[in-house]
């Protein structure tokens, strides 16, 4: 059943009766409307992205540019009987239409908390020790993907719609769509790492997952490392080989596999950072009066982000470089995430214990070494806080890309920029060589990099930041979207 809510018009924007989608020009052809249809598990709130994760930010940027339809899971789940029609709530803002799919409560939890975030997430982040593999998770994962396919089939307007599916929640979606007779071009972008074959084959479902991935026309990965891991896993699983151009023949299609590093809207983020809210300005002034430098970390509270190790590295800094005691403060904003999954409750307890013990050891009446905030912060405030910080700490143990690294660079004042300390295991490290690259498993290495960042001369900071800013501006959100969609439309 399709439910259309009261249609919205943006201030001075286009009306809901306009055709959806951007106009795509094929080389040597007349302009031709080609609707973009994006599917992801989480449907961002396009009116307020303040709670957004990396995917929602990237997809919203892509759709803002050319318009189109975005299908995702509704935040409200429901009790359904077998055979119930999918319930889809449609809403429109300017040229973007969103479709929120209501899914059965129990199956959704087994799919999201279960297969997606207790099986695939740890597996793809190289954490075999945390993988929980259960047949009911897999069953629900396939069931929910089939529901997405049924819903999408109703929303398509023709075989010209370009379908772009996002992330590990929806790997089997193309296979389900093909089963329903959908022949459109379908692309898949994986926002998280792809593990090496030796780890990947540890899941009993690896053959099915590879078969599912080979039903797409275009497969996109964050980095060259992920791409190579994927191709080696395909070869190890069913002996299909991608040629030098990244293409392979399978299931009667030519499949393209490439890396498309995701980026951010650099100009928009820099603008937000310059317009810091009043509370950030007051906090910054207070620190300036006290002569305190600020080190910042911004993450979902996920075990892949390396947060306890990061706090230990800050403590090691205070121990090995006592001159930074009372001279530096570390602000960690860690938003709640996936709290129904056991491993996330554990990491929260561990982080809070670490913050407590470092503060207990070093704090005095005038100085709190670690300020820890366990909630999401509006993006405008976040941008201001990043700009007001002298060191950005991005030290995941494994990360697909890490957009915070790019946001930190975009937020800086180019005339007096802060320094980015970046894990070699973040996808962003492939692009951002001028950051201080660290091994997050070595507490000493991270502590020494923080010390170097805090004392780096202005000239070196400006030089490193300039190179980083040029790179993130070139590989921005628009370029990510343009290059993926060109491949999906078969133009490159
Ligand atoms: P992931 O996709 O794993 O969450 P990324 O670093 O790629 O990691 O993207 C995270 C996005 O979510 C960034 O845009 C970041 O600014 C935002 N974000 C992360 N933590 C918070 C928070 N506590 N409050 C607000 N936004 C956050
Ligand atoms: O970037 C990886 C990712 O899982 C995205 O798919 C997602 O939007 C983000 O992290 C936040 O995760 P969740 O949607 O589970 O809150």
Short mmCIF file of N, CA, C and O in Angstrom, two decimals, residues 423-485:
data_model
loop_
_atom_site.label_atom_id
_atom_site.label_comp_id
_atom_site.label_asym_id
_atom_site.label_seq_id
_atom_site.Cartn_x
_atom_site.Cartn_y
_atom_site.Cartn_z
N UNK A 423 44.51 7.16 11.42
CA UNK A 423 44.88 5.74 11.41
C UNK A 423 45.20 5.25 10.00
O UNK A 423 44.48 5.56 9.04
N UNK A 424 46.24 4.46 9.89
CA UNK A 424 46.55 3.86 8.58
C UNK A 424 45.46 2.88 8.15
O UNK A 424 45.40 2.50 6.99
N UNK A 425 44.59 2.48 9.08
CA UNK A 425 43.54 1.51 8.75
C UNK A 425 42.19 2.16 8.44
O UNK A 425 41.17 1.47 8.33
N UNK A 426 42.18 3.48 8.30
CA UNK A 426 40.97 4.16 7.79
C UNK A 426 41.13 4.23 6.28
O UNK A 426 42.23 4.52 5.78
N UNK A 427 40.04 4.02 5.54
CA UNK A 427 40.12 4.13 4.08
C UNK A 427 40.69 5.47 3.66
O UNK A 427 41.42 5.59 2.67
N UNK A 428 40.39 6.51 4.44
CA UNK A 428 40.84 7.87 4.11
C UNK A 428 42.36 7.97 4.03
O UNK A 428 42.89 8.86 3.36
N UNK A 429 43.08 7.06 4.70
CA UNK A 429 44.55 7.15 4.70
C UNK A 429 45.13 6.92 3.31
O UNK A 429 46.22 7.41 3.01
N UNK A 430 44.38 6.23 2.43
CA UNK A 430 44.87 6.03 1.05
C UNK A 430 45.00 7.37 0.33
O UNK A 430 45.84 7.53 -0.53
N UNK A 431 44.13 8.32 0.68
CA UNK A 431 44.13 9.63 0.01
C UNK A 431 44.89 10.69 0.79
O UNK A 431 45.37 11.65 0.21
N UNK A 432 44.91 10.58 2.13
CA UNK A 432 45.32 11.71 2.97
C UNK A 432 46.71 11.52 3.57
O UNK A 432 46.91 11.57 4.80
N UNK A 433 47.69 11.34 2.69
CA UNK A 433 49.05 11.00 3.14
C UNK A 433 49.70 12.11 3.96
O UNK A 433 50.62 11.85 4.74
N UNK A 434 49.24 13.37 3.81
CA UNK A 434 49.89 14.48 4.53
C UNK A 434 49.39 14.60 5.97
O UNK A 434 49.88 15.44 6.74
N UNK A 435 48.43 13.77 6.36
CA UNK A 435 48.07 13.71 7.79
C UNK A 435 49.21 13.00 8.53
O UNK A 435 50.10 12.43 7.90
N UNK A 436 49.18 13.04 9.87
CA UNK A 436 50.15 12.24 10.62
C UNK A 436 49.55 10.83 10.70
O UNK A 436 48.57 10.60 11.41
N UNK A 437 50.11 9.91 9.92
CA UNK A 437 49.53 8.57 9.80
C UNK A 437 50.07 7.70 10.95
O UNK A 437 51.29 7.62 11.17
N UNK A 438 49.16 7.07 11.68
CA UNK A 438 49.56 6.28 12.86
C UNK A 438 49.02 4.86 12.80
O UNK A 438 48.05 4.57 12.08
N UNK A 439 49.65 4.02 13.62
CA UNK A 439 49.14 2.66 13.83
C UNK A 439 48.32 2.68 15.14
O UNK A 439 48.89 2.82 16.22
N UNK A 440 46.98 2.55 15.04
CA UNK A 440 46.16 2.70 16.25
C UNK A 440 46.37 1.57 17.27
O UNK A 440 45.93 1.69 18.40
N UNK A 441 47.02 0.49 16.84
CA UNK A 441 47.31 -0.59 17.79
C UNK A 441 48.53 -0.25 18.65
O UNK A 441 48.83 -0.97 19.59
N UNK A 442 49.27 0.81 18.28
CA UNK A 442 50.43 1.22 19.07
C UNK A 442 50.10 2.50 19.83
O UNK A 442 50.04 3.59 19.27
N UNK A 443 49.87 2.35 21.12
CA UNK A 443 49.50 3.50 21.96
C UNK A 443 50.62 4.55 21.92
O UNK A 443 50.37 5.76 21.84
N UNK A 444 51.88 4.08 21.96
CA UNK A 444 53.01 5.02 21.93
C UNK A 444 53.04 5.81 20.64
O UNK A 444 53.30 7.02 20.63
N UNK A 445 52.80 5.13 19.53
CA UNK A 445 52.82 5.78 18.22
C UNK A 445 51.79 6.91 18.18
O UNK A 445 52.07 8.04 17.75
N UNK A 446 50.57 6.63 18.67
CA UNK A 446 49.51 7.64 18.65
C UNK A 446 49.87 8.78 19.60
O UNK A 446 49.72 9.97 19.25
N UNK A 447 50.38 8.45 20.79
CA UNK A 447 50.74 9.49 21.76
C UNK A 447 51.81 10.41 21.17
O UNK A 447 51.72 11.64 21.28
N UNK A 448 52.82 9.83 20.51
CA UNK A 448 53.89 10.65 19.92
C UNK A 448 53.34 11.54 18.81
O UNK A 448 53.76 12.68 18.65
N UNK A 449 52.40 11.00 18.01
CA UNK A 449 51.82 11.81 16.92
C UNK A 449 51.01 12.97 17.50
O UNK A 449 51.06 14.09 16.97
N UNK A 450 50.31 12.74 18.60
CA UNK A 450 49.54 13.86 19.21
C UNK A 450 50.53 14.94 19.67
O UNK A 450 50.32 16.14 19.46
N UNK A 451 51.63 14.48 20.28
CA UNK A 451 52.63 15.46 20.76
C UNK A 451 53.19 16.26 19.58
O UNK A 451 53.32 17.48 19.65
N UNK A 452 53.47 15.56 18.49
CA UNK A 452 54.00 16.24 17.31
C UNK A 452 52.97 17.24 16.76
O UNK A 452 53.32 18.36 16.38
N UNK A 453 51.71 16.82 16.73
CA UNK A 453 50.66 17.70 16.21
C UNK A 453 50.51 18.95 17.07
O UNK A 453 50.35 20.06 16.56
N UNK A 454 50.57 18.77 18.39
CA UNK A 454 50.37 19.91 19.30
C UNK A 454 51.48 20.95 19.19
O UNK A 454 51.28 22.11 19.52
N UNK A 455 52.65 20.51 18.72
CA UNK A 455 53.80 21.43 18.69
C UNK A 455 54.25 21.74 17.26
O UNK A 455 55.29 22.35 17.06
N UNK A 456 53.46 21.34 16.28
CA UNK A 456 53.89 21.53 14.88
C UNK A 456 53.93 23.02 14.52
O UNK A 456 52.98 23.75 14.80
N UNK A 457 55.03 23.47 13.89
CA UNK A 457 55.10 24.88 13.51
C UNK A 457 54.04 25.26 12.48
O UNK A 457 53.61 24.41 11.69
N UNK A 458 53.67 26.52 12.51
CA UNK A 458 52.60 27.01 11.63
C UNK A 458 52.88 26.69 10.16
O UNK A 458 51.99 26.23 9.43
N UNK A 459 54.10 26.91 9.72
CA UNK A 459 54.43 26.71 8.30
C UNK A 459 54.13 25.27 7.85
O UNK A 459 53.54 25.03 6.80
N UNK A 460 54.53 24.32 8.69
CA UNK A 460 54.30 22.90 8.33
C UNK A 460 52.81 22.58 8.36
O UNK A 460 52.28 21.85 7.53
N UNK A 461 52.09 23.17 9.33
CA UNK A 461 50.64 22.92 9.41
C UNK A 461 49.94 23.43 8.16
O UNK A 461 49.09 22.75 7.58
N UNK A 462 50.33 24.63 7.74
CA UNK A 462 49.69 25.24 6.56
C UNK A 462 49.99 24.39 5.32
O UNK A 462 49.10 24.12 4.50
N UNK A 463 51.23 23.93 5.21
CA UNK A 463 51.62 23.15 4.03
C UNK A 463 50.85 21.82 3.97
O UNK A 463 50.28 21.46 2.95
N UNK A 464 50.82 21.13 5.09
CA UNK A 464 50.10 19.83 5.10
C UNK A 464 48.61 20.04 4.83
O UNK A 464 48.00 19.32 4.05
N UNK A 465 48.05 21.03 5.50
CA UNK A 465 46.61 21.26 5.35
C UNK A 465 46.26 21.63 3.92
O UNK A 465 45.26 21.17 3.36
N UNK A 466 47.10 22.47 3.29
CA UNK A 466 46.83 22.89 1.90
C UNK A 466 46.75 21.69 0.97
O UNK A 466 45.83 21.59 0.14
N UNK A 467 47.69 20.76 1.15
CA UNK A 467 47.70 19.57 0.28
C UNK A 467 46.45 18.72 0.54
O UNK A 467 45.81 18.21 -0.40
N UNK A 468 46.08 18.59 1.81
CA UNK A 468 44.91 17.76 2.15
C UNK A 468 43.62 18.39 1.63
O UNK A 468 42.74 17.71 1.09
N UNK A 469 43.54 19.72 1.77
CA UNK A 469 42.33 20.42 1.32
C UNK A 469 42.16 20.30 -0.20
O UNK A 469 41.04 20.08 -0.69
N UNK A 470 43.26 20.40 -0.91
CA UNK A 470 43.19 20.25 -2.38
C UNK A 470 42.64 18.86 -2.73
O UNK A 470 41.77 18.71 -3.57
N UNK A 471 43.15 17.86 -2.05
CA UNK A 471 42.75 16.48 -2.34
C UNK A 471 41.27 16.25 -2.02
O UNK A 471 40.54 15.70 -2.84
N UNK A 472 40.80 16.70 -0.84
CA UNK A 472 39.37 16.43 -0.51
C UNK A 472 38.45 17.28 -1.37
O UNK A 472 37.29 16.93 -1.57
N UNK A 473 38.96 18.41 -1.87
CA UNK A 473 38.12 19.24 -2.74
C UNK A 473 37.98 18.58 -4.11
O UNK A 473 36.94 18.67 -4.75
N UNK A 474 39.06 17.94 -4.55
CA UNK A 474 39.00 17.26 -5.86
C UNK A 474 38.10 16.01 -5.76
O UNK A 474 37.22 15.80 -6.58
N UNK A 475 38.30 15.21 -4.72
CA UNK A 475 37.51 13.98 -4.56
C UNK A 475 36.34 14.24 -3.62
O UNK A 475 36.24 13.64 -2.56
N UNK A 476 35.46 15.13 -4.00
CA UNK A 476 34.38 15.50 -3.07
C UNK A 476 33.13 14.65 -3.32
O UNK A 476 33.15 13.71 -4.13
N UNK A 477 32.04 15.01 -2.63
CA UNK A 477 30.81 14.21 -2.73
C UNK A 477 30.27 14.21 -4.16
O UNK A 477 29.81 13.18 -4.67
N UNK A 478 30.37 15.36 -4.81
CA UNK A 478 29.83 15.47 -6.17
C UNK A 478 30.62 14.58 -7.13
O UNK A 478 30.04 13.93 -8.00
N UNK A 479 31.93 14.53 -6.95
CA UNK A 479 32.77 13.72 -7.83
C UNK A 479 32.50 12.22 -7.59
O UNK A 479 32.46 11.41 -8.52
N UNK A 480 32.31 11.86 -6.32
CA UNK A 480 31.97 10.47 -5.98
C UNK A 480 30.69 10.06 -6.70
O UNK A 480 30.64 9.02 -7.36
N UNK A 481 29.71 10.93 -6.60
CA UNK A 481 28.41 10.65 -7.19
C UNK A 481 28.52 10.62 -8.73
O UNK A 481 28.02 9.70 -9.38
N UNK A 482 29.20 11.63 -9.28
CA UNK A 482 29.32 11.74 -10.74
C UNK A 482 30.01 10.48 -11.30
O UNK A 482 29.54 9.87 -12.25
N UNK A 483 31.12 10.08 -10.68
CA UNK A 483 31.87 8.97 -11.24
C UNK A 483 31.11 7.65 -11.10
O UNK A 483 31.10 6.82 -12.01
N UNK A 484 30.41 7.47 -9.96
CA UNK A 484 29.66 6.22 -9.81
C UNK A 484 28.51 6.17 -10.82
O UNK A 484 28.29 5.15 -11.49
N UNK A 485 27.80 7.28 -10.94
CA UNK A 485 26.63 7.28 -11.83
C UNK A 485 27.05 7.18 -13.30
O UNK A 485 26.32 6.58 -14.11
#
